[in-house]
Coordinates of C-alpha atoms in Angstrom, one line a residue:
M5 CA 55.8 95.7 -20.7
A6 CA 52.4 95.5 -19.0
E7 CA 50.8 95.6 -22.5
G8 CA 51.5 91.9 -23.1
Y9 CA 49.4 90.9 -20.1
P10 CA 45.6 90.3 -20.2
G11 CA 43.5 93.2 -19.2
F12 CA 42.5 91.8 -15.8
L13 CA 46.2 91.4 -14.8
R14 CA 47.0 95.0 -15.9
R15 CA 44.3 96.5 -13.8
N16 CA 45.6 97.8 -10.4
L17 CA 49.0 96.2 -11.0
N18 CA 50.8 98.3 -8.5
L19 CA 48.4 97.4 -5.7
K20 CA 48.7 93.7 -6.6
L21 CA 52.5 93.8 -6.5
L22 CA 52.3 95.6 -3.1
A23 CA 49.9 92.9 -1.8
L24 CA 52.3 90.1 -3.0
G25 CA 55.2 91.8 -1.2
L26 CA 53.2 92.0 2.0
A27 CA 52.2 88.3 1.8
V28 CA 55.8 87.3 1.3
F29 CA 56.9 89.4 4.3
L30 CA 54.2 88.0 6.5
W31 CA 55.2 84.4 5.5
F32 CA 58.8 85.0 6.5
Y33 CA 57.7 86.7 9.8
V34 CA 55.5 83.8 10.8
H35 CA 58.0 81.2 9.7
Y36 CA 61.0 82.8 11.5
T37 CA 59.4 84.2 14.6
Q38 CA 56.4 82.2 15.4
D39 CA 57.7 78.7 14.7
P40 CA 60.9 78.3 16.7
G41 CA 61.2 74.7 15.7
T42 CA 61.8 75.5 12.0
R43 CA 64.2 78.4 12.1
S44 CA 67.9 78.6 13.0
A45 CA 67.4 78.9 16.8
F46 CA 69.2 79.0 20.1
E47 CA 68.8 76.0 22.5
A48 CA 69.1 75.9 26.3
S49 CA 68.4 73.5 29.1
L50 CA 66.8 74.4 32.5
K51 CA 66.1 72.5 35.6
I52 CA 62.4 72.7 36.5
P53 CA 60.9 71.7 39.8
L54 CA 58.4 68.8 39.3
S55 CA 55.1 68.9 41.1
V56 CA 52.3 66.3 41.4
E57 CA 48.8 67.5 40.6
N58 CA 45.3 66.3 41.3
M59 CA 46.3 64.0 44.2
G60 CA 43.5 62.8 46.4
A61 CA 43.0 64.5 49.8
N62 CA 43.6 61.3 51.7
L63 CA 46.9 60.6 49.9
A64 CA 50.5 61.6 50.3
L65 CA 53.7 61.3 48.3
V66 CA 56.2 58.9 49.8
E67 CA 59.2 60.4 47.9
P68 CA 58.3 63.7 46.3
P69 CA 59.8 64.1 42.8
E70 CA 62.6 66.7 42.6
E71 CA 63.1 68.2 39.2
V72 CA 63.4 67.5 35.4
V73 CA 65.7 69.0 32.8
V74 CA 63.8 70.8 30.0
T75 CA 65.5 71.7 26.8
V76 CA 63.9 74.5 24.8
R77 CA 64.6 76.1 21.4
G78 CA 63.8 79.6 20.3
A79 CA 65.2 83.0 19.4
R80 CA 68.4 83.8 21.4
Q81 CA 66.9 87.0 22.9
I82 CA 63.9 85.0 24.2
V83 CA 65.7 81.8 25.4
E84 CA 68.5 83.7 27.3
G85 CA 65.8 85.5 29.3
L86 CA 64.1 82.3 30.4
R87 CA 64.1 81.2 34.1
P88 CA 62.8 78.0 35.8
E89 CA 59.8 79.9 37.1
H90 CA 58.6 80.6 33.5
F91 CA 57.9 76.8 33.2
R92 CA 55.7 74.3 35.0
A93 CA 56.5 70.6 35.1
S94 CA 53.9 68.3 36.6
V95 CA 52.7 64.7 36.9
D96 CA 48.9 64.1 36.9
V97 CA 47.7 61.5 39.4
K98 CA 44.0 62.2 39.1
A99 CA 41.9 59.2 40.3
K100 CA 45.0 57.3 41.3
K101 CA 44.9 55.3 44.6
S102 CA 47.6 54.2 47.1
G103 CA 50.4 52.4 45.3
F104 CA 53.5 52.8 43.0
Y105 CA 53.0 54.1 39.5
Q106 CA 56.2 53.3 37.6
S107 CA 55.9 55.4 34.4
L108 CA 53.8 58.6 34.5
P109 CA 54.3 61.2 31.7
V110 CA 55.8 64.6 32.7
I111 CA 53.6 67.5 31.4
V112 CA 55.5 70.7 30.7
S113 CA 53.8 74.1 30.2
K114 CA 56.0 76.7 28.5
P115 CA 55.9 80.4 27.7
P116 CA 55.1 81.5 24.1
G117 CA 57.8 81.9 21.5
V118 CA 59.8 78.8 22.4
K119 CA 59.5 75.1 21.7
V120 CA 60.2 72.2 24.2
T121 CA 62.5 69.8 22.4
S122 CA 63.1 67.3 25.2
T123 CA 62.2 66.6 28.8
D124 CA 64.5 64.4 30.9
P125 CA 63.1 62.3 32.3
A126 CA 60.0 62.2 30.2
K127 CA 58.4 59.8 32.5
V128 CA 58.8 59.3 36.3
G129 CA 57.7 56.9 39.0
V130 CA 55.4 58.1 41.7
Q131 CA 54.5 56.3 45.0
L132 CA 51.3 57.3 46.7
D133 CA 50.4 56.3 50.3
T134 CA 47.5 56.9 52.6
L135 CA 47.8 60.1 54.5
D136 CA 47.9 59.8 58.3
D137 CA 49.1 61.7 61.5
K138 CA 50.2 61.1 65.1
S139 CA 51.7 63.1 68.0
L140 CA 55.2 62.9 69.5
T141 CA 56.9 64.6 72.4
V142 CA 59.8 67.0 71.7
E143 CA 63.2 66.2 73.2
V144 CA 66.0 68.7 73.6
R145 CA 69.7 67.9 72.9
I146 CA 72.1 70.6 74.2
S147 CA 75.4 71.1 72.4
G148 CA 78.2 73.5 73.3
R149 CA 79.1 74.8 76.7
P150 CA 78.2 78.2 78.3
Q151 CA 81.0 80.5 79.4
E152 CA 83.3 79.3 82.2
G153 CA 81.6 79.3 85.5
F154 CA 78.1 78.8 84.1
T155 CA 75.9 75.6 84.0
P156 CA 72.8 74.9 82.0
G157 CA 69.7 73.8 83.8
T158 CA 66.8 71.6 82.7
P159 CA 65.3 72.8 79.4
T160 CA 61.6 73.4 78.8
V161 CA 59.9 73.2 75.4
K162 CA 56.7 74.9 74.2
P163 CA 54.7 73.2 72.9
K164 CA 55.9 69.9 74.3
E165 CA 54.0 67.8 71.8
L166 CA 53.7 68.2 68.0
R167 CA 51.4 66.7 65.4
I168 CA 53.2 64.8 62.6
R169 CA 51.5 64.3 59.2
G170 CA 52.5 62.3 56.2
P171 CA 52.4 58.9 54.4
Q172 CA 51.7 55.9 56.6
S173 CA 54.8 54.1 55.5
K174 CA 57.0 56.9 56.8
L175 CA 54.9 57.8 59.8
I176 CA 55.3 54.3 61.3
L177 CA 59.1 54.8 61.3
A178 CA 58.9 58.1 63.2
K179 CA 59.7 57.4 66.9
R180 CA 61.2 60.7 68.3
L181 CA 61.2 64.4 67.8
M182 CA 64.5 66.0 68.5
V183 CA 65.5 69.7 68.6
Q184 CA 69.1 70.8 69.1
T185 CA 70.2 74.0 70.7
D186 CA 73.7 75.4 71.0
L187 CA 74.8 77.1 74.3
S188 CA 78.3 78.0 73.3
D189 CA 79.6 81.0 75.3
E190 CA 76.1 81.7 76.8
D191 CA 76.1 83.6 80.1
Q192 CA 72.4 84.7 80.2
V193 CA 70.0 84.0 83.0
D194 CA 67.6 82.3 80.5
V195 CA 68.4 81.3 77.0
V196 CA 65.4 81.4 74.7
Q197 CA 65.6 80.0 71.2
E198 CA 63.3 79.1 68.3
A199 CA 64.1 75.8 66.5
S200 CA 62.6 73.3 64.1
P201 CA 62.5 69.7 65.5
K202 CA 63.8 66.8 63.4
V203 CA 61.8 63.5 63.1
L204 CA 64.0 60.6 64.0
G205 CA 63.6 56.8 63.6
E206 CA 64.5 54.1 66.1
T207 CA 68.2 54.3 65.3
G208 CA 68.3 58.1 65.4
K209 CA 68.3 58.5 61.6
E210 CA 66.2 61.4 60.3
I211 CA 62.9 60.6 58.6
K212 CA 62.2 63.2 55.9
G213 CA 59.0 64.0 54.1
L214 CA 56.8 64.5 57.2
A215 CA 55.1 67.8 58.1
L216 CA 55.1 69.1 61.6
D217 CA 52.3 71.2 63.2
P218 CA 53.5 73.7 64.4
G219 CA 56.8 73.7 62.5
T220 CA 58.9 75.3 65.3
V221 CA 59.1 75.2 69.1
Q222 CA 60.4 77.6 71.7
I223 CA 63.2 76.3 73.9
R224 CA 64.0 77.9 77.3
I225 CA 67.1 76.9 79.1
P226 CA 68.1 78.4 82.5
V227 CA 71.8 79.2 82.7
R228 CA 73.1 79.5 86.2
P229 CA 76.6 80.1 87.7
S230 CA 78.4 76.9 88.4
L231 CA 78.9 75.7 92.0
A232 CA 82.3 75.0 93.5
R233 CA 82.7 73.2 96.8
R234 CA 84.6 75.0 99.6
P235 CA 84.8 75.1 103.4
L236 CA 82.8 77.8 105.1
I237 CA 83.5 79.2 108.6
V238 CA 80.4 79.3 110.8
M239 CA 79.8 82.8 112.1
P240 CA 77.2 82.9 115.0
Q241 CA 74.9 85.9 115.2
I242 CA 74.6 87.0 118.9
V243 CA 71.7 89.3 119.6
G244 CA 71.1 91.2 122.9
H245 CA 73.1 91.9 126.0
V246 CA 73.8 89.7 129.0
A247 CA 72.7 90.9 132.5
S248 CA 74.3 93.8 134.2
G249 CA 77.5 92.7 136.0
Y250 CA 78.1 89.8 133.5
A251 CA 80.1 89.4 130.3
I252 CA 80.5 86.9 127.5
R253 CA 83.8 85.1 128.1
D254 CA 83.8 82.9 125.0
I255 CA 81.7 81.6 122.2
Y256 CA 82.0 78.1 120.8
V257 CA 80.4 76.7 117.7
E258 CA 80.2 73.0 116.8
P259 CA 81.1 72.4 114.0
Q260 CA 83.2 75.4 113.3
V261 CA 83.5 74.8 109.6
V262 CA 80.9 73.3 107.2
E263 CA 81.1 72.3 103.6
G264 CA 79.2 74.3 101.1
A265 CA 78.7 74.7 97.3
V266 CA 79.3 78.3 96.3
P267 CA 78.5 79.9 92.9
F268 CA 81.6 80.3 90.8
D269 CA 81.3 84.1 90.6
K270 CA 81.0 84.3 94.4
L271 CA 84.0 82.3 95.4
K272 CA 86.3 85.2 96.1
T273 CA 83.8 86.9 98.5
T274 CA 82.1 83.9 100.1
R275 CA 84.2 82.4 102.9
S276 CA 81.8 82.2 105.8
I277 CA 78.1 81.4 106.6
K278 CA 75.9 83.0 109.3
T279 CA 73.7 81.3 111.8
T280 CA 70.2 82.3 112.8
P281 CA 70.2 84.8 115.7
V282 CA 71.1 83.4 119.2
V283 CA 69.5 85.7 121.8
V284 CA 71.5 86.3 125.0
E285 CA 69.4 89.2 126.5
G286 CA 69.7 89.2 130.3
I287 CA 71.4 85.8 130.7
V288 CA 73.5 85.2 133.9
K289 CA 74.9 81.8 133.1
D290 CA 76.2 79.7 130.2
L291 CA 73.8 79.2 127.3
Q292 CA 73.7 76.5 124.7
R293 CA 71.4 76.7 121.6
Q294 CA 70.8 75.0 118.3
A295 CA 71.0 77.4 115.4
S296 CA 70.2 77.0 111.7
L297 CA 72.7 78.0 109.0
I298 CA 71.6 80.8 106.6
A299 CA 72.5 79.9 103.0
E300 CA 72.7 83.2 100.9
N301 CA 73.8 84.3 97.5
G302 CA 73.2 80.9 95.8
V303 CA 75.2 78.9 98.4
T304 CA 73.9 75.3 99.0
L305 CA 74.7 73.2 102.0
E306 CA 75.0 69.5 102.8
R307 CA 74.6 68.3 106.3
P308 CA 74.7 69.7 108.9
E309 CA 72.1 72.5 108.3
R310 CA 72.2 73.2 112.1
V311 CA 75.0 73.9 114.5
T312 CA 75.4 74.1 118.3
V313 CA 76.3 77.5 119.7
K314 CA 77.7 77.7 123.3
I315 CA 77.8 81.1 125.1
M316 CA 80.2 81.1 128.1
V317 CA 79.2 83.8 130.6
V318 CA 81.3 85.1 133.6
R319 CA 80.4 87.4 136.5
L320 CA 82.4 90.6 136.6
K321 CA 84.3 91.4 139.7
S322 CA 83.0 94.4 141.6
K323 CA 85.4 97.2 142.1

């Protein structure tokens, strides 16, 4: 059969047929594996975070863009293995100044072997504002109640003041820094918590899109036993001995009972309060002294803080 062909075609015919076969194979390989847009392919859509690039150092985003939906086409085994982190969606604001840019194109970078068929939205609006900062004092809002019998004290915050940074249009709305802490069922001496403050406006609405430095604060709240009011019997402390041949006939205290505030956990054991010592060493007649009350175990007193102690002395009859 080869005899009917010219001589130059008959020479190395087997090699030429092999080369033709390889060329056809390579064409099909390139067409069906390297050009996903022209073959029968699998499609999928992914949500990709949208970033803003090449923004000036003195600018800030008023409302950062969130994400775009990217639809890609390619071989099933490739497309099914794709994740959002394999892509990058961005908007270029190079040389842009403060202001609103209504329709900037979204640029999507993709991994090899797939083709991006659509981006939704393909264009986005971006508002740029001048970057600024200011300081605000952190306030603490306590929620929840400690265990029964315990009361929270005045909280302290460290640091007390934070630096806020962001677009001027949002910064001007920021009026307060608020951090909330929950004391539900706490019974510790000191509650220490780490928390991130929220930036609030005049009406208490949260202002988002502002950065805090530092981002967290330490809150310390003393938790103490609650106080309950109760009457306390005054117990005078008598020190020393009267003179030989004399004896103490009676002791009077005025007032005999005072009002005190007793820690909740000490109510069962605290029913009286002592005076400072009244010295009777060597006395031969009645004695009257002012004595202070000694508040112990967390007891607090209202007036009076001093009482009158009267010592009545009698002479013993000689035998």
